[in-house]
Tab-separated table of C-alpha atoms and ligand atoms in Angstrom:
chain	number	residue	atom	x	y	z
L	1	UNK	CA	176.170	126.051	152.439
L	2	UNK	CA	175.842	122.166	152.155
L	3	UNK	CA	173.493	121.133	155.192
L	4	UNK	CA	172.664	117.722	155.404
L	5	UNK	CA	170.103	116.586	158.067
L	6	UNK	CA	171.751	112.899	159.791
L	7	UNK	CA	169.815	110.883	162.106
L	8	UNK	CA	172.539	111.176	164.565
L	9	UNK	CA	175.478	112.579	165.447
L	10	UNK	CA	177.070	109.286	165.213
L	11	UNK	CA	176.755	109.763	162.207
L	12	UNK	CA	177.345	113.737	161.370
L	13	UNK	CA	180.476	112.766	162.796
L	14	UNK	CA	180.922	109.507	160.453
L	15	UNK	CA	180.263	111.766	157.109
L	16	UNK	CA	182.680	114.861	158.710
L	17	UNK	CA	185.147	112.337	159.580
L	18	UNK	CA	185.300	110.860	156.059
L	19	UNK	CA	185.906	114.238	154.425
L	20	UNK	CA	188.810	115.044	156.943
L	21	UNK	CA	190.478	110.964	156.799
L	22	UNK	CA	190.117	111.902	152.640
L	23	UNK	CA	191.718	115.055	152.492
L	24	UNK	CA	194.058	113.735	154.766
L	25	UNK	CA	194.805	111.659	152.498
L	26	UNK	CA	195.408	112.966	149.495
L	27	UNK	CA	197.772	115.915	151.436
L	28	UNK	CA	199.085	114.372	154.348
L	29	UNK	CA	200.156	118.634	155.684
L	30	UNK	CA	196.681	118.940	155.591
L	31	UNK	CA	196.131	122.329	157.484
L	32	UNK	CA	193.687	122.174	159.483
L	33	UNK	CA	191.609	124.568	161.668
L	34	UNK	CA	190.255	122.566	165.046
L	35	UNK	CA	187.228	123.919	168.225
L	36	UNK	CA	186.832	122.531	171.457
L	37	UNK	CA	183.943	121.575	173.305
L	38	UNK	CA	181.731	118.604	172.718
L	39	UNK	CA	180.239	118.258	169.360
L	40	UNK	CA	183.186	117.465	167.842
L	41	UNK	CA	184.225	114.520	169.708
L	42	UNK	CA	182.815	111.949	167.795
L	43	UNK	CA	184.878	113.317	164.819
L	44	UNK	CA	188.120	113.292	166.648
L	45	UNK	CA	187.290	109.770	167.763
L	46	UNK	CA	187.242	108.759	163.588
L	47	UNK	CA	190.449	110.753	162.963
L	48	UNK	CA	192.230	108.947	165.368
L	49	UNK	CA	190.731	105.862	164.759
L	50	UNK	CA	191.747	105.874	161.453
L	51	UNK	CA	195.367	107.316	162.143
L	52	UNK	CA	195.527	103.296	164.445
L	53	UNK	CA	193.958	102.036	161.411
L	54	UNK	CA	197.472	103.346	159.409
L	55	UNK	CA	196.345	106.849	158.545
L	56	UNK	CA	199.324	109.116	159.318
L	57	UNK	CA	199.091	112.411	160.660
L	58	UNK	CA	202.151	113.180	161.359
L	59	UNK	CA	202.559	116.153	158.850
L	60	UNK	CA	199.358	117.877	159.437
L	61	UNK	CA	199.124	120.774	161.271
L	62	UNK	CA	196.551	122.203	162.899
L	63	UNK	CA	194.995	125.315	164.215
L	64	UNK	CA	192.392	126.299	167.318
L	65	UNK	CA	190.007	128.202	166.970
L	66	UNK	CA	190.183	129.514	171.176
L	67	UNK	CA	192.142	129.100	174.893
L	68	UNK	CA	190.731	130.975	177.947
L	69	UNK	CA	192.429	134.122	178.685
L	70	UNK	CA	194.991	133.316	181.929
L	71	UNK	CA	193.844	129.529	182.476
L	72	UNK	CA	197.488	127.983	182.358
L	73	UNK	CA	197.652	125.418	179.802
L	74	UNK	CA	198.174	122.552	181.867
L	75	UNK	CA	194.992	122.816	184.247
L	76	UNK	CA	192.380	120.530	182.695
L	77	UNK	CA	189.834	123.117	181.402
L	78	UNK	CA	192.469	125.225	178.970
L	79	UNK	CA	191.880	124.108	175.551
L	80	UNK	CA	195.210	123.039	174.816
L	81	UNK	CA	194.744	119.951	178.124
L	82	UNK	CA	191.060	119.595	175.954
L	83	UNK	CA	193.370	119.088	172.732
L	84	UNK	CA	196.078	116.525	174.273
L	85	UNK	CA	193.128	114.295	175.634
L	86	UNK	CA	190.773	113.995	172.778
L	87	UNK	CA	192.692	113.994	169.982
L	88	UNK	CA	196.820	114.393	169.954
L	89	UNK	CA	197.698	112.321	172.328
L	90	UNK	CA	195.733	110.000	169.646
L	91	UNK	CA	197.121	110.847	166.697
L	92	UNK	CA	200.914	110.542	165.065
L	93	UNK	CA	200.952	114.261	165.273
L	94	UNK	CA	204.122	116.228	165.595
L	95	UNK	CA	203.018	117.993	168.732
L	96	UNK	CA	205.404	121.361	167.392
L	97	UNK	CA	202.482	121.261	164.487
L	98	UNK	CA	199.747	121.821	166.552
L	99	UNK	CA	198.903	125.154	167.871
L	100	UNK	CA	195.858	127.118	170.021
L	101	UNK	CA	196.575	130.822	170.874
L	102	UNK	CA	198.382	131.536	174.161
L	103	UNK	CA	196.191	131.996	176.611
L	104	UNK	CA	199.101	133.706	179.437
L	105	UNK	CA	200.866	135.657	176.365
L	106	UNK	CA	201.829	138.909	178.555
L	107	UNK	CA	201.371	141.289	175.180
L	108	UNK	CA	198.433	139.510	173.789
L	109	UNK	CA	197.896	142.037	170.585
L	110	UNK	CA	201.182	140.868	168.975
L	111	UNK	CA	200.687	137.286	170.015
L	112	UNK	CA	197.424	137.076	168.105
L	113	UNK	CA	199.564	139.104	165.050
L	114	UNK	CA	201.851	136.072	165.574
L	115	UNK	CA	199.309	133.106	165.265
L	116	UNK	CA	197.420	135.163	162.269
L	117	UNK	CA	201.104	135.269	160.724
L	118	UNK	CA	201.952	131.705	161.286
L	119	UNK	CA	198.637	130.209	159.535
L	120	UNK	CA	199.903	132.772	156.593
L	121	UNK	CA	202.676	131.235	156.690
L	122	UNK	CA	200.931	127.703	156.932
L	123	UNK	CA	199.502	128.361	153.342
L	124	UNK	CA	196.580	129.056	155.165
L	125	UNK	CA	193.253	126.687	156.665
L	126	UNK	CA	192.551	123.612	154.579
L	127	UNK	CA	190.118	122.774	156.976
L	128	UNK	CA	187.877	124.269	159.554
L	129	UNK	CA	186.110	121.890	162.064
L	130	UNK	CA	183.191	124.102	163.446
L	131	UNK	CA	180.752	123.669	166.578
L	132	UNK	CA	178.202	126.829	167.376
L	133	UNK	CA	177.330	128.324	169.969
L	134	UNK	CA	173.210	128.209	171.871
L	135	UNK	CA	173.733	131.686	170.966
L	136	UNK	CA	174.984	131.437	167.577
L	137	UNK	CA	179.021	132.351	168.523
L	138	UNK	CA	181.938	129.913	166.492
L	139	UNK	CA	185.247	129.672	167.628
L	140	UNK	CA	184.550	133.059	171.090
L	141	UNK	CA	183.505	135.296	168.269
L	142	UNK	CA	179.502	135.888	170.525
L	143	UNK	CA	176.607	138.188	169.152
L	144	UNK	CA	177.565	141.737	168.787
L	145	UNK	CA	181.328	140.619	167.372
L	146	UNK	CA	182.348	142.126	164.149
L	147	UNK	CA	182.091	139.436	160.936
L	148	UNK	CA	185.061	141.269	159.927
L	149	UNK	CA	187.005	140.545	163.060
L	150	UNK	CA	190.661	138.725	163.388
L	151	UNK	CA	192.834	136.731	166.110
L	152	UNK	CA	191.734	138.684	168.938
L	153	UNK	CA	190.867	139.363	173.145
L	154	UNK	CA	187.383	137.969	173.462
L	155	UNK	CA	185.073	139.015	176.714
L	156	UNK	CA	183.243	136.388	177.303
L	157	UNK	CA	179.133	136.571	177.701
L	158	UNK	CA	177.038	135.176	180.622
L	159	UNK	CA	175.551	132.598	178.683
L	160	UNK	CA	178.753	131.038	177.423
L	161	UNK	CA	180.815	131.585	181.412
L	162	UNK	CA	177.181	129.406	182.023
L	163	UNK	CA	177.717	127.193	179.580
L	164	UNK	CA	181.316	126.187	180.215
L	165	UNK	CA	180.408	126.075	183.765
L	166	UNK	CA	180.169	122.282	183.416
L	167	UNK	CA	183.642	122.118	182.811
L	168	UNK	CA	184.837	123.681	186.025
L	169	UNK	CA	183.540	123.536	189.452
L	170	UNK	CA	181.764	126.498	190.054
L	171	UNK	CA	181.000	129.846	187.928
L	172	UNK	CA	183.313	132.374	189.129
L	173	UNK	CA	186.008	128.906	187.790
L	174	UNK	CA	184.925	130.363	184.663
L	175	UNK	CA	187.496	132.750	183.025
L	176	UNK	CA	185.706	135.954	181.938
L	177	UNK	CA	187.849	136.207	178.629
L	178	UNK	CA	189.693	134.765	176.004
L	179	UNK	CA	191.645	134.434	172.847
L	180	UNK	CA	189.454	134.105	169.234
L	181	UNK	CA	190.165	133.549	165.538
L	182	UNK	CA	188.347	135.966	164.717
L	183	UNK	CA	184.876	135.516	162.459
L	184	UNK	CA	187.110	136.970	159.231
L	185	UNK	CA	189.741	134.737	159.886
L	186	UNK	CA	187.417	131.770	160.126
L	187	UNK	CA	185.898	132.939	156.751
L	188	UNK	CA	189.590	132.788	154.818
L	189	UNK	CA	189.484	128.742	155.619
L	190	UNK	CA	189.257	126.922	152.177
L	191	UNK	CA	186.501	124.760	153.473
L	192	UNK	CA	184.231	125.541	156.758
L	193	UNK	CA	183.156	121.806	158.515
L	194	UNK	CA	180.209	122.785	160.753
L	195	UNK	CA	178.899	120.315	163.184
L	196	UNK	CA	175.814	121.359	165.300
L	197	UNK	CA	173.802	118.902	167.681
L	198	UNK	CA	171.197	118.449	169.565
L	199	UNK	CA	167.423	120.619	170.741
L	200	UNK	CA	169.782	123.452	172.204
L	201	UNK	CA	171.067	124.170	168.844
L	202	UNK	CA	168.106	124.315	167.462
L	203	UNK	CA	167.715	127.887	167.302
L	204	UNK	CA	171.679	128.896	166.555
L	205	UNK	CA	171.603	126.572	163.084
L	206	UNK	CA	168.452	128.615	161.895
L	207	UNK	CA	170.029	131.879	162.580
L	208	UNK	CA	172.908	130.729	160.904
L	209	UNK	CA	171.013	128.938	157.766
L	210	UNK	CA	167.943	131.003	157.581
L	211	UNK	CA	168.263	134.011	159.855
L	212	UNK	CA	170.080	137.185	157.821
L	213	UNK	CA	173.753	137.721	157.967
L	214	UNK	CA	174.236	139.750	161.153
L	215	UNK	CA	177.095	139.969	164.019
L	216	UNK	CA	173.318	139.318	166.218
L	217	UNK	CA	174.414	135.657	164.914
L	218	UNK	CA	178.067	135.260	164.116
L	219	UNK	CA	177.689	131.835	162.445
L	220	UNK	CA	175.099	133.673	159.546
L	221	UNK	CA	178.470	134.976	157.858
L	222	UNK	CA	179.085	131.433	156.462
L	223	UNK	CA	176.191	132.120	154.325
L	224	UNK	CA	178.611	134.960	152.388
L	225	UNK	CA	181.634	131.693	153.292
L	226	UNK	CA	181.717	129.767	149.595
L	227	UNK	CA	182.269	126.004	150.343
L	228	UNK	CA	180.868	125.874	154.267
L	229	UNK	CA	180.284	121.878	154.887
L	230	UNK	CA	177.214	121.659	157.537
L	231	UNK	CA	176.234	118.606	158.947
L	232	UNK	CA	173.264	118.816	161.842
L	233	UNK	CA	171.345	116.284	163.600
L	234	UNK	CA	167.684	115.542	163.642
L	235	UNK	CA	167.204	117.799	166.649
L	236	UNK	CA	169.229	120.925	165.638
L	237	UNK	CA	167.420	120.748	162.514
L	238	UNK	CA	164.063	120.693	164.264
L	239	UNK	CA	163.289	124.507	163.689
L	240	UNK	CA	164.544	125.133	160.442
L	241	UNK	CA	161.588	126.251	157.710
L	242	UNK	CA	162.896	124.320	154.324
L	243	UNK	CA	164.559	121.703	156.567
L	244	UNK	CA	162.340	119.307	153.948
L	245	UNK	CA	163.928	121.092	151.357
L	246	UNK	CA	167.527	120.044	152.366
L	247	UNK	CA	166.848	116.656	152.755
L	248	UNK	CA	165.398	116.618	148.956
L	249	UNK	CA	168.084	118.292	148.083
L	250	UNK	CA	171.128	116.110	149.609
L	251	UNK	CA	168.834	112.823	148.588
L	252	UNK	CA	168.492	114.081	144.993
L	253	UNK	CA	171.677	116.457	144.516
L	254	UNK	CA	172.568	118.622	141.380
L	255	UNK	CA	175.248	117.088	139.590
L	256	UNK	CA	174.996	116.574	135.840
L	257	UNK	CA	176.403	113.091	134.444
W	301	F6R	C1	185.570	125.598	170.834
W	301	F6R	C2	184.309	126.395	169.994
W	301	F6R	C3	183.416	127.692	170.855
W	301	F6R	C4	182.270	125.817	170.972
W	301	F6R	C5	181.167	125.995	170.867
W	301	F6R	C6	180.015	124.784	170.966
W	301	F6R	O1	186.267	125.904	170.604
W	301	F6R	O2	184.916	127.201	169.607
W	301	F6R	O3	182.641	127.951	169.373
W	301	F6R	O4	182.367	125.235	169.517
W	301	F6R	O5	180.464	126.789	171.863
W	301	F6R	O6	180.261	124.280	171.996
W	301	F6R	P1	179.644	122.724	172.179
W	301	F6R	O7	180.498	121.665	171.429
W	301	F6R	O8	180.756	122.477	173.550
W	301	F6R	O9	177.994	122.982	172.693
């Protein structure tokens, strides 16, 4: 893992935005894996600001990590609505190239297998944007999820339901299930770009970076990913034992002339 501790989420998102936008400059047909939630919002702003300044996203293909199960896409809380509102509507992207798991699929297994097939047919995900749950989840892969899982139907934990209640009027409205890429799916991305902000992520960040690799903290699987870039703010980094070293290593990168 390449770990960068930033002063603010703004700084972290600017650096993450440079990575995504530069990759699109090099490959206009880049395949992006995307996440919802509050974490990537500033990154998405970096992306559509670059687009407004002339970087075309027209040919970029995207695959979202997850979608609530049983929630109509028109609902403002659906992840499709979230993506349209917070990113896609601000880009020149062809909507046909944007994919979100089908939370209304009748045959869920078939639909999940189809989603995996589409990603493969696109050449696989080049950069997967990730946020982390306070319990260490990635996508909707909750603690206890298999680290080799593929896109599948997931039962949400009470904690995730509680965390996501802020987007609904009451907890009983939060769907209990979701369709999510599996940890195994995420691990196939060529690059994982993980952003973590705020002190309520500090335990999860500690587990992801310095804990043992375990399905108890699904994000810890990223320790085995060959190209994971992590941008965290000071608050999210506050429980890291080797925090001073990560900063030192960032200032003195191991590059030979
Ligand atoms: C959402 C997703 C989740 C979030 C995580 C953090 O598509 O995959 O794993 O990244 O729950 O959410 P926020 O960013 O709202 O703290």
